[in-house]
Coordinates of C-alpha atoms and ligand atoms in Angstrom, one line a residue:
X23 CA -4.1 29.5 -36.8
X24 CA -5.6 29.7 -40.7
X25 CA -8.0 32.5 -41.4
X26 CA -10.9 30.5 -43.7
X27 CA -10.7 33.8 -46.0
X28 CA -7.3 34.0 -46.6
X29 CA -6.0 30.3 -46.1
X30 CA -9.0 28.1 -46.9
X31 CA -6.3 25.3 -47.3
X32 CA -4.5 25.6 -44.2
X33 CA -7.9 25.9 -42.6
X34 CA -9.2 23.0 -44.0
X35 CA -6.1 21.0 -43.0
X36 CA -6.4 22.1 -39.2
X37 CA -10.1 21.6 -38.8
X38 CA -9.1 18.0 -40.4
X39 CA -6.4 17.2 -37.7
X40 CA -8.2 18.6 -34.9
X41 CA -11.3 16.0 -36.1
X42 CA -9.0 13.4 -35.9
X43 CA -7.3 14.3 -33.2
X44 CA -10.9 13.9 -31.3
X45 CA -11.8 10.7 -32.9
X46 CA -8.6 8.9 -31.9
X47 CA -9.5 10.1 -28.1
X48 CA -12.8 8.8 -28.6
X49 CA -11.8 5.7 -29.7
X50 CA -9.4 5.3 -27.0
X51 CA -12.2 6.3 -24.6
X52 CA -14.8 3.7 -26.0
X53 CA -11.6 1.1 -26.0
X54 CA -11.2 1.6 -22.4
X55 CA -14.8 1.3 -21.6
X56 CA -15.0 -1.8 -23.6
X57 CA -11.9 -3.1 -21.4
X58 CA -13.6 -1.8 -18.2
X59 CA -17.0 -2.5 -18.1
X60 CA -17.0 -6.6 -17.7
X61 CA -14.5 -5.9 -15.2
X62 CA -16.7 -3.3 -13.4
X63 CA -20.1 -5.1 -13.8
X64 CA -18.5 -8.3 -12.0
X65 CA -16.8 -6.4 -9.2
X66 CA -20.4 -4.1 -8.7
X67 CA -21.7 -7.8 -8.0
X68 CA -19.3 -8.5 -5.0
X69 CA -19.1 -5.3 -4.1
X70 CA -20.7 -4.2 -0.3
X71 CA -23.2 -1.4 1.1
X72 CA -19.9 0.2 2.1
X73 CA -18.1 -0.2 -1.7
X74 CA -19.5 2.5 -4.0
X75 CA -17.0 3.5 -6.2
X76 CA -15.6 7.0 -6.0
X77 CA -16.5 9.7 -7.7
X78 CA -13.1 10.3 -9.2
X79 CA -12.9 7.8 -11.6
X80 CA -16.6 8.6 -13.2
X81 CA -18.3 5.2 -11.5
X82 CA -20.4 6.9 -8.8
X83 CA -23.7 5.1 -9.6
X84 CA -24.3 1.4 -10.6
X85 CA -25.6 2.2 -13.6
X86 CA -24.8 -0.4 -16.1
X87 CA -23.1 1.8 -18.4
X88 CA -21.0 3.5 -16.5
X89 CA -17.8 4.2 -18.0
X90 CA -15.3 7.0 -18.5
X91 CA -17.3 8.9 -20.9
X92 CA -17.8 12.3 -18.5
X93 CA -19.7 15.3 -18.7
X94 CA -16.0 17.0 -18.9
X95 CA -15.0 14.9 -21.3
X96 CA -18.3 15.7 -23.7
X97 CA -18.2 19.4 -22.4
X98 CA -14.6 19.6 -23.7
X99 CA -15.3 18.5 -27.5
X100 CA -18.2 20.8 -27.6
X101 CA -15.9 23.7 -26.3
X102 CA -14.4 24.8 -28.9
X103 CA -10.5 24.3 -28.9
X104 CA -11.0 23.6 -25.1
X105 CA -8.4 20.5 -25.9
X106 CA -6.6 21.2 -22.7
X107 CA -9.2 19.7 -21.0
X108 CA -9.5 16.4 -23.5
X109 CA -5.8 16.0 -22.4
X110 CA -6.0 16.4 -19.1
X111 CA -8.5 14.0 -18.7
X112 CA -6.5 11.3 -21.0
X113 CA -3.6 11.7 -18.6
X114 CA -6.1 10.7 -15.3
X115 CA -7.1 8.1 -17.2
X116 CA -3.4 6.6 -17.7
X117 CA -2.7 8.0 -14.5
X118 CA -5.6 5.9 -13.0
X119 CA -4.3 2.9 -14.8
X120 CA -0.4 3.0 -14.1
X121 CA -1.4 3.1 -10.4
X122 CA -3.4 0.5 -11.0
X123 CA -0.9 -1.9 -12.4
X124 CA 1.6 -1.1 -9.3
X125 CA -0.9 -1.9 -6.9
X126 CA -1.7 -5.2 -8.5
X127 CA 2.2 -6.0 -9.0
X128 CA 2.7 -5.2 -5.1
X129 CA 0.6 -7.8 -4.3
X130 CA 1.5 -10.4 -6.9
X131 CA 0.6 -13.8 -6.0
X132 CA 3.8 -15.5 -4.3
X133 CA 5.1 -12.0 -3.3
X134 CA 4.9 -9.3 -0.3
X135 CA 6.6 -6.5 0.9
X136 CA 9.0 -5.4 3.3
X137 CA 8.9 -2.7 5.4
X138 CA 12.3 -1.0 6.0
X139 CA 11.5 2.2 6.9
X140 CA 12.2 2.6 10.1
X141 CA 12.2 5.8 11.6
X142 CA 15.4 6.9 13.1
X143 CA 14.3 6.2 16.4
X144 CA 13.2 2.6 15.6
X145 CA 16.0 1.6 14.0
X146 CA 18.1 2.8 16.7
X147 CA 15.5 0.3 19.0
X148 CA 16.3 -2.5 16.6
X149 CA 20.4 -2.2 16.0
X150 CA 20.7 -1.4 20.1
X151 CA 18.7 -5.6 20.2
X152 CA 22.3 -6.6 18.6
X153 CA 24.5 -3.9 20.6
X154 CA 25.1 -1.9 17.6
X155 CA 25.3 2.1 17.4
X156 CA 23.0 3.6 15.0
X157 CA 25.7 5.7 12.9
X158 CA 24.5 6.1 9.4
X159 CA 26.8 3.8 8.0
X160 CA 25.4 0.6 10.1
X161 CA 21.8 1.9 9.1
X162 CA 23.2 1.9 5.5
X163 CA 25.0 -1.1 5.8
X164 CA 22.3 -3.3 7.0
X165 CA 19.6 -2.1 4.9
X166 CA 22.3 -3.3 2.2
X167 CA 21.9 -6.7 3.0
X168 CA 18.2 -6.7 3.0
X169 CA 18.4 -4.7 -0.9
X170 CA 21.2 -6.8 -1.9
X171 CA 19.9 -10.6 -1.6
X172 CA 19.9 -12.6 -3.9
X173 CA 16.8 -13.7 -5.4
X174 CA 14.7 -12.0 -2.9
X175 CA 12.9 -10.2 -6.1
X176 CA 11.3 -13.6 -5.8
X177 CA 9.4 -13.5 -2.7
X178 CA 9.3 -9.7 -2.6
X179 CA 7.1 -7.3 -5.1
X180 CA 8.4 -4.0 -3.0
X181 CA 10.3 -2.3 -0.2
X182 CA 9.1 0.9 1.9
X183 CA 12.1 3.0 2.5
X184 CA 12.7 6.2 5.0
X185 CA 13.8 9.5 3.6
X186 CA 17.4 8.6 4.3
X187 CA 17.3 5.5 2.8
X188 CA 15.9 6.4 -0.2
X189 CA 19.4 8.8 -0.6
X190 CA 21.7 5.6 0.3
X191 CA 23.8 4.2 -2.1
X192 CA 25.1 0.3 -2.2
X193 CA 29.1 -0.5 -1.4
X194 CA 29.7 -0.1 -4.8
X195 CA 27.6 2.9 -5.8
X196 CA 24.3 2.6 -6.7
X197 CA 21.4 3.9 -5.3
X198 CA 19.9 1.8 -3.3
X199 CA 16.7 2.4 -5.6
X200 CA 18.9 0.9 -8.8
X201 CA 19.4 -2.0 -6.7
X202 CA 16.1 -2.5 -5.8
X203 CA 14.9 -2.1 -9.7
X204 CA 17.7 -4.5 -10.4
X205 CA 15.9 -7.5 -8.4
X206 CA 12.5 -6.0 -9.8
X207 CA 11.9 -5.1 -6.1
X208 CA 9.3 -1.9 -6.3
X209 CA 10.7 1.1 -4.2
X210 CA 8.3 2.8 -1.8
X211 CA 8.6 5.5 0.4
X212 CA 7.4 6.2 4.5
X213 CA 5.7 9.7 4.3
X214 CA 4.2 10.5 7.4
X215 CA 5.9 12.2 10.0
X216 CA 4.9 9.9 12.8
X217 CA 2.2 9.5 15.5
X218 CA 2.2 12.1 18.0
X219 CA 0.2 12.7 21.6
X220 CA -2.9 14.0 20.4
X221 CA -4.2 17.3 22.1
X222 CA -6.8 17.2 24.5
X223 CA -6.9 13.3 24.4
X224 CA -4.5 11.3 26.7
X225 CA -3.3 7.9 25.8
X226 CA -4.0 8.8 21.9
X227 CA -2.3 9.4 18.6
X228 CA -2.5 11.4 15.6
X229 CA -0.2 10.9 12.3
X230 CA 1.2 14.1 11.6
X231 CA 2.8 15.1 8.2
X232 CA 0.2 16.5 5.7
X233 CA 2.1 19.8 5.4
X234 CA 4.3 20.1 2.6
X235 CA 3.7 16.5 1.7
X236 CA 2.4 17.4 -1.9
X237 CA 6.1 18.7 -2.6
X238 CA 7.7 16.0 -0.6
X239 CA 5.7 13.0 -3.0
X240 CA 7.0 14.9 -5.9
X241 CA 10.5 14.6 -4.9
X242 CA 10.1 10.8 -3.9
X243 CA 8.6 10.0 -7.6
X244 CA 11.5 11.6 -9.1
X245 CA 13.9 9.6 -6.4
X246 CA 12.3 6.6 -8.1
X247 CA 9.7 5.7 -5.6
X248 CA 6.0 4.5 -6.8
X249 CA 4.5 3.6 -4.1
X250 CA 3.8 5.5 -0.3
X251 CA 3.2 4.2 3.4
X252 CA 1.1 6.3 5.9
X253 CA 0.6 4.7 9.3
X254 CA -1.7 6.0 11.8
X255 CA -1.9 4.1 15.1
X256 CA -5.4 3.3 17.1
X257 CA -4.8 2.3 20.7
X258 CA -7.0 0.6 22.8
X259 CA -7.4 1.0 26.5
X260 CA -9.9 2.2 29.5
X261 CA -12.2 4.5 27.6
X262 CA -10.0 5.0 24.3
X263 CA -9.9 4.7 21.2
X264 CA -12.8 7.9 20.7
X265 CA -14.2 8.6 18.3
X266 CA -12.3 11.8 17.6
X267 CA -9.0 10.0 17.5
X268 CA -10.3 7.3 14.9
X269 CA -11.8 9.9 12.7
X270 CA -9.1 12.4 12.5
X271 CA -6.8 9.7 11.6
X272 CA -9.2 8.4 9.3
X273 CA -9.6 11.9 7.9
X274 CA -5.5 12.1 7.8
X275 CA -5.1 9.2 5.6
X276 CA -7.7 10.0 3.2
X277 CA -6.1 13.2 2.4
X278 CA -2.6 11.5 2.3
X279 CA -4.0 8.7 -0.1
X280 CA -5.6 11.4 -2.3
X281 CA -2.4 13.9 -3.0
X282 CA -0.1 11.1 -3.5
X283 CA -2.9 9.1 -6.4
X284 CA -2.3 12.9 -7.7
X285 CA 1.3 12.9 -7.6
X286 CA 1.4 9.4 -8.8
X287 CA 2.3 7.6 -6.4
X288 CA 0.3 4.1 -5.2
X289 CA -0.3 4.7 -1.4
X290 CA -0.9 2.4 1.3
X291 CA -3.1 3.2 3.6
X292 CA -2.3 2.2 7.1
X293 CA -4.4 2.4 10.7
X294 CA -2.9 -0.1 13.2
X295 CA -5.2 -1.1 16.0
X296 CA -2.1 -1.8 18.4
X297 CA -2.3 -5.2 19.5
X298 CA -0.3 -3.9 23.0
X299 CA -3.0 -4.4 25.9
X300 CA -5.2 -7.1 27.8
X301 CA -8.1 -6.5 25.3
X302 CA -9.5 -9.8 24.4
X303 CA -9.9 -10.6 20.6
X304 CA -13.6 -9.6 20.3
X305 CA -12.6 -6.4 21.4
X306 CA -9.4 -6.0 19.1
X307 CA -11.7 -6.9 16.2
X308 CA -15.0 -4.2 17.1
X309 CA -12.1 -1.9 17.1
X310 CA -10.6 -3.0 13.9
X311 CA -14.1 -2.8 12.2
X312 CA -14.9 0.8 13.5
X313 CA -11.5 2.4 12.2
X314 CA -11.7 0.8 9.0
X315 CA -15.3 2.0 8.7
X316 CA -14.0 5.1 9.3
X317 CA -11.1 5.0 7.0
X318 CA -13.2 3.7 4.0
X319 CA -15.7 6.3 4.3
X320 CA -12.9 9.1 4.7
X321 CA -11.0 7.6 1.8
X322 CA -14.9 7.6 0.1
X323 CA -15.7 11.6 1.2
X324 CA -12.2 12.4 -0.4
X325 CA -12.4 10.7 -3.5
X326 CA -9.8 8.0 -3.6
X327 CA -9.7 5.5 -6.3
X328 CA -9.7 1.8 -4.7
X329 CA -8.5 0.1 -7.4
X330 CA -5.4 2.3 -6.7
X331 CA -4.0 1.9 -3.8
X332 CA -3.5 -0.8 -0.9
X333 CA -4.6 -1.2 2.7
X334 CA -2.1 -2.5 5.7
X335 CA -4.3 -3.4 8.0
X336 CA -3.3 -5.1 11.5
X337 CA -4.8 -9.0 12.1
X338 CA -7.3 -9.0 14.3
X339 CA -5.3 -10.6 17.6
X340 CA -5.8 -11.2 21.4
X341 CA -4.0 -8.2 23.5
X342 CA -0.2 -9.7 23.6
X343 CA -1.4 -9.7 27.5
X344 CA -4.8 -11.0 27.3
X345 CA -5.1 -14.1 29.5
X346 CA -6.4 -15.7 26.9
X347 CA -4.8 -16.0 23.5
X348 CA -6.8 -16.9 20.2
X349 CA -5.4 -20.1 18.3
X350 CA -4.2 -20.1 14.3
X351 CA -7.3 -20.5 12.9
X352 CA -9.3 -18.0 15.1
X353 CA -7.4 -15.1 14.3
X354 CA -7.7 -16.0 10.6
X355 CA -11.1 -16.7 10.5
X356 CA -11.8 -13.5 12.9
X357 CA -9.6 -11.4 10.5
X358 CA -10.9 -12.4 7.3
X359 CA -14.4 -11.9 8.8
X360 CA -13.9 -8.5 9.7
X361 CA -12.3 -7.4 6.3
X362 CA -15.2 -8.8 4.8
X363 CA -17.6 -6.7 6.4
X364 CA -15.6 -3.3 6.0
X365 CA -13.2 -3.5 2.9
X366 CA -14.7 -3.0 -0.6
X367 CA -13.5 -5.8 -3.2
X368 CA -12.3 -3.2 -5.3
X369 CA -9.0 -2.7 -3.7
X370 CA -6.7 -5.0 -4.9
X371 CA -5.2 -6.3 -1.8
X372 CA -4.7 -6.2 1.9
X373 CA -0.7 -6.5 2.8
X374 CA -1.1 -6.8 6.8
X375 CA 1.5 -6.0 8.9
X376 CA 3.0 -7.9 11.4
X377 CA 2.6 -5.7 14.6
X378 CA 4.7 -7.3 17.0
X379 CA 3.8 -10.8 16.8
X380 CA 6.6 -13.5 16.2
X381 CA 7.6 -13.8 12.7
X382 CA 6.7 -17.4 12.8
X383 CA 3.0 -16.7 14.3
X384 CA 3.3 -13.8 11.9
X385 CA 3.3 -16.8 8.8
X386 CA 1.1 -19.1 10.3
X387 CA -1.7 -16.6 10.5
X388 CA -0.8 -15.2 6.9
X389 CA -1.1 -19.0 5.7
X390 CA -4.3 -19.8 7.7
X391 CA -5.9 -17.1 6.3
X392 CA -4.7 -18.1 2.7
X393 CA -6.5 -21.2 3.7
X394 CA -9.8 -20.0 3.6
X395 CA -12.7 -20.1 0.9
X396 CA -14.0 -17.1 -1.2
X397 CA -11.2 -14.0 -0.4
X398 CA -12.6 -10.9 -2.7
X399 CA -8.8 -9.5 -2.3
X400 CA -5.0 -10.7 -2.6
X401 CA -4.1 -11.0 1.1
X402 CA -0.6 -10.5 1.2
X403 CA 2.3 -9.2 3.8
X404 CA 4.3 -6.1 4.6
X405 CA 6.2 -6.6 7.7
X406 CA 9.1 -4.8 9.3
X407 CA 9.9 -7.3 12.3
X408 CA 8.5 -10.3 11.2
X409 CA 10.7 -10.0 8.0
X410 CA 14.0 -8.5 9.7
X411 CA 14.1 -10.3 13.0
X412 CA 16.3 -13.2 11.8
X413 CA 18.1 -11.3 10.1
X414 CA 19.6 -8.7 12.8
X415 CA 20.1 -12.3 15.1
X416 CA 22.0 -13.4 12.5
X417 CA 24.1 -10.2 11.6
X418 CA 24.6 -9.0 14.4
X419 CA 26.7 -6.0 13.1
X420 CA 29.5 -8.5 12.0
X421 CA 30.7 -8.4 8.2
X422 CA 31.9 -11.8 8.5
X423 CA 27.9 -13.0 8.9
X424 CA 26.5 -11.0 6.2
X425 CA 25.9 -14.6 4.3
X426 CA 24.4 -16.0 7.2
X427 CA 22.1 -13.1 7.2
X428 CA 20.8 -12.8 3.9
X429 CA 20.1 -16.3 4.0
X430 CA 17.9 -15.9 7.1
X431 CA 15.9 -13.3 5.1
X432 CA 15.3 -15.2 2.1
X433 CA 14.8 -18.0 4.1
X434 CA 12.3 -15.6 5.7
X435 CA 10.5 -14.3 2.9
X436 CA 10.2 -17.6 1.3
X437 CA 7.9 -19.2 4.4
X438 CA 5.3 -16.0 3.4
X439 CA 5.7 -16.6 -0.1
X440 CA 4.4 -20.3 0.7
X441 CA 2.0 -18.9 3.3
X442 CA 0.6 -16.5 0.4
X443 CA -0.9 -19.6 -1.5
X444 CA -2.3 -21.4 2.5
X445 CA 1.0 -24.2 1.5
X446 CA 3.5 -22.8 4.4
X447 CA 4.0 -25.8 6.7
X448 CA 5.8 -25.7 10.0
X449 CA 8.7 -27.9 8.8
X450 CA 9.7 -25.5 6.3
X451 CA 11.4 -23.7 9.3
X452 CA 14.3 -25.9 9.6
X453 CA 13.6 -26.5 5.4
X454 CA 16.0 -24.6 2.8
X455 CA 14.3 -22.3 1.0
X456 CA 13.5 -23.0 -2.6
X457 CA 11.8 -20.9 -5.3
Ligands
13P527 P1 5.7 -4.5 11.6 O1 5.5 -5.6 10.6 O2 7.0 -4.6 12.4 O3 4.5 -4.2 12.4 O4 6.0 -3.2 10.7 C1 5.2 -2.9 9.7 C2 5.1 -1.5 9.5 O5 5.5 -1.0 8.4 C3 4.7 -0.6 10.5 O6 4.4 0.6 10.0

């Protein structure tokens, strides 16, 4: 520092850089209100009862002329030397905006995601389907063929990985994370610790996981992920889901979404309404609608940015044992419908999963959906089974069909990057894919 008395120079020089210093801010500020606020006063327009903006990024009225100057912001160039502060609040602000730009690359039109994350358990489920042992090196090696195909950066924006996958290398020694980068495949990363009995509420689940996870998100950036899954799972049955069950999850994945938006990290926000039952379709979708009520308010009360993250929400389906099964267009009509009256248009996109439906029916209601007129959000894909099913037929744990299996993924993936723009077809089953 320059005492005035003694150094009127060196003081003058300081107090000039440090005025500077605050005008460049402010002119980055204004810039990004300027950028912002067409953006913001057309979304405000579309956006429902349910859609105020969060508090977090400084839009928590419909004023007109809301934009990122905040009170901090002010209070911090009237505290003297309190530039801390001015910093801090620049780095939400690109913060804010590089998880904005992942989100809306996710779910770039043409593209979806696959989820590989399979717990251990799971994937033990799915390699025993092709009677092969889940050693660590047949978990590696498959997932290889999914990473490795070529092209598949085509049809797919990003892949969710499990904590030891994310640690796997390819044949030839790269991460599997470098391999992903290579196809310009977007690595994500499973957080939760999976759905356990609840207490005290028989037939239910709760997502466990939120201890530590602020450390474990750290580690994952650094392993290269940007993106984070968190699924909680809603059942339906006599007398269940409660209310109880739907909000704690709801409550769960609210505070999951907000540590990893502070460590970075784009997260997906997942409650599944099982489709396992004999519920009929106007059921599945009143269920549907109250959990994502839930969720939104939670994600709401907790301060979670919209525009930075994505929801993975089920389609709303007839009970895989319901007498009577909804056709194509019903469940894309009754899906979109029920979006619409719970999901604010400020999130960028919805990638649905595929929840144990075929990966063909999986498509067709991706498509049909795609099909329909004024869609506030990308509505995109991020199955596990619906993606990986032809795969492990055609695999089948044999080196010798590793061709034949990477074909039947991109073949795979290209069918939902048609179905992405309503142009899938059934013929394209039997079709060679194309870009
Ligand atoms: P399915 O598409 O197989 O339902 O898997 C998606 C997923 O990631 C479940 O958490």
């Amino acid at each position: 520092m320059h005492d005035r008395a003694t150094d009127p120079i060196g003081a003058a020089t300081s107090v000039t850089a440090a005025t500077i210093e605050i005008m460049i801010l402010l002119s980055i500020e204004v810039g990004i209100a300027q950028v912002r606020l067409p953006v913001e006063e057309k979304r405000s327009a579309r956006l429902s009862s349910h859609s105020r903006a969060s508090p977090r990024d400084g839009y928590d009225t419909f004023t007109p002329c809301a934009h990122p100057f905040r009170w901090q912001f002010l209070q911090a160039i009237c505290n003297k030397g309190d530039y801390n502060s001015l910093l801090k609040h620049q780095k939400t602000v690109m913060k804010d905006d590089n998880l904005q730009s992942i989100a809306k690359k996710l779910v770039a039109p043409g593209k979806g995601i696959l989820a590989a994350d399979e717990s251990s358990g799971t994937i033990e489920k799915r390699l025993k389907s092709i009677s092969v042992p889940s050693t660590e090196e047949n978990r590696r090696a498959y997932r290889e063929i999914l990473f490795t195909t070529k092209d598949a950066g085509e049809f797919i924006s990003g892949v969710i990985l499990f904590d030891e996958t994310i640690r796997q290398k390819t044949r030839d020694g790269r991460t599997f994370v470098k391999a992903l980068e290579e196809q310009r495949i977007i690595p994500g990363i499973k957080v939760d610790k999976g759905a356990k009995a609840m207490a005290n509420f028989p037939g239910e689940k709760i997502t466990e996981g939120l201890d530590g996870l602020r450390e474990r998100i750290a580690e994952y950036r650094q392993l290269g992920a940007r993106f984070a899954k968190w699924r909680a799972v809603i059942t339906i049955g006599d007398n269940i889901p409660t209310r109880t069950c739907i909000d704690a999850n709801a409550e769960a994945l609210a505070r999951y979404a907000a540590l990893c938006q502070g460590g970075d990290l784009v997260p997906i926000v997942e409650p599944e309404v099982l489709m396992d039952g004999t519920h009929t379709i106007e059921r599945h979708f009143q269920v549907t609608q109250e959990t994502l009520e839930s969720v939104f308010h939670a994600l709401y009360e907790h301060r979670v940015s919209l525009e930075g993250m994505l929801l993975k929400p089920n389609m709303v389906l007839s009970g895989k044992d319901c007498p009577q099964q909804a056709s194509v267009q019903e469940v894309a009509e009754a899906t979109v419908r029920c979006m619409k009256r719970v999901v604010p248009a400020a999130v960028p996109g919805l990638v649905f999963l595929s929840g144990g439906q075929t990966d063909q029916q999986a498509t067709e209601h991706l498509n049909a959906m795609n099909q329909l007129p004024d869609l506030p959000w990308q509505l995109s894909f991020s199955y596990g089974r619906a993606l990986q099913a032809p795969v492990l037929k055609a695999w089948k744990g044999n080196q010798a069909n590793v061709a034949k299996a990477q074909q039947a993924f991109h073949h795979r993936a290209w069918c939902n990057s048609k179905a992405r723009f309503g142009k899938y077809t059934e013929d394209m089953e039997t079709a060679k894919a194309a870009a």
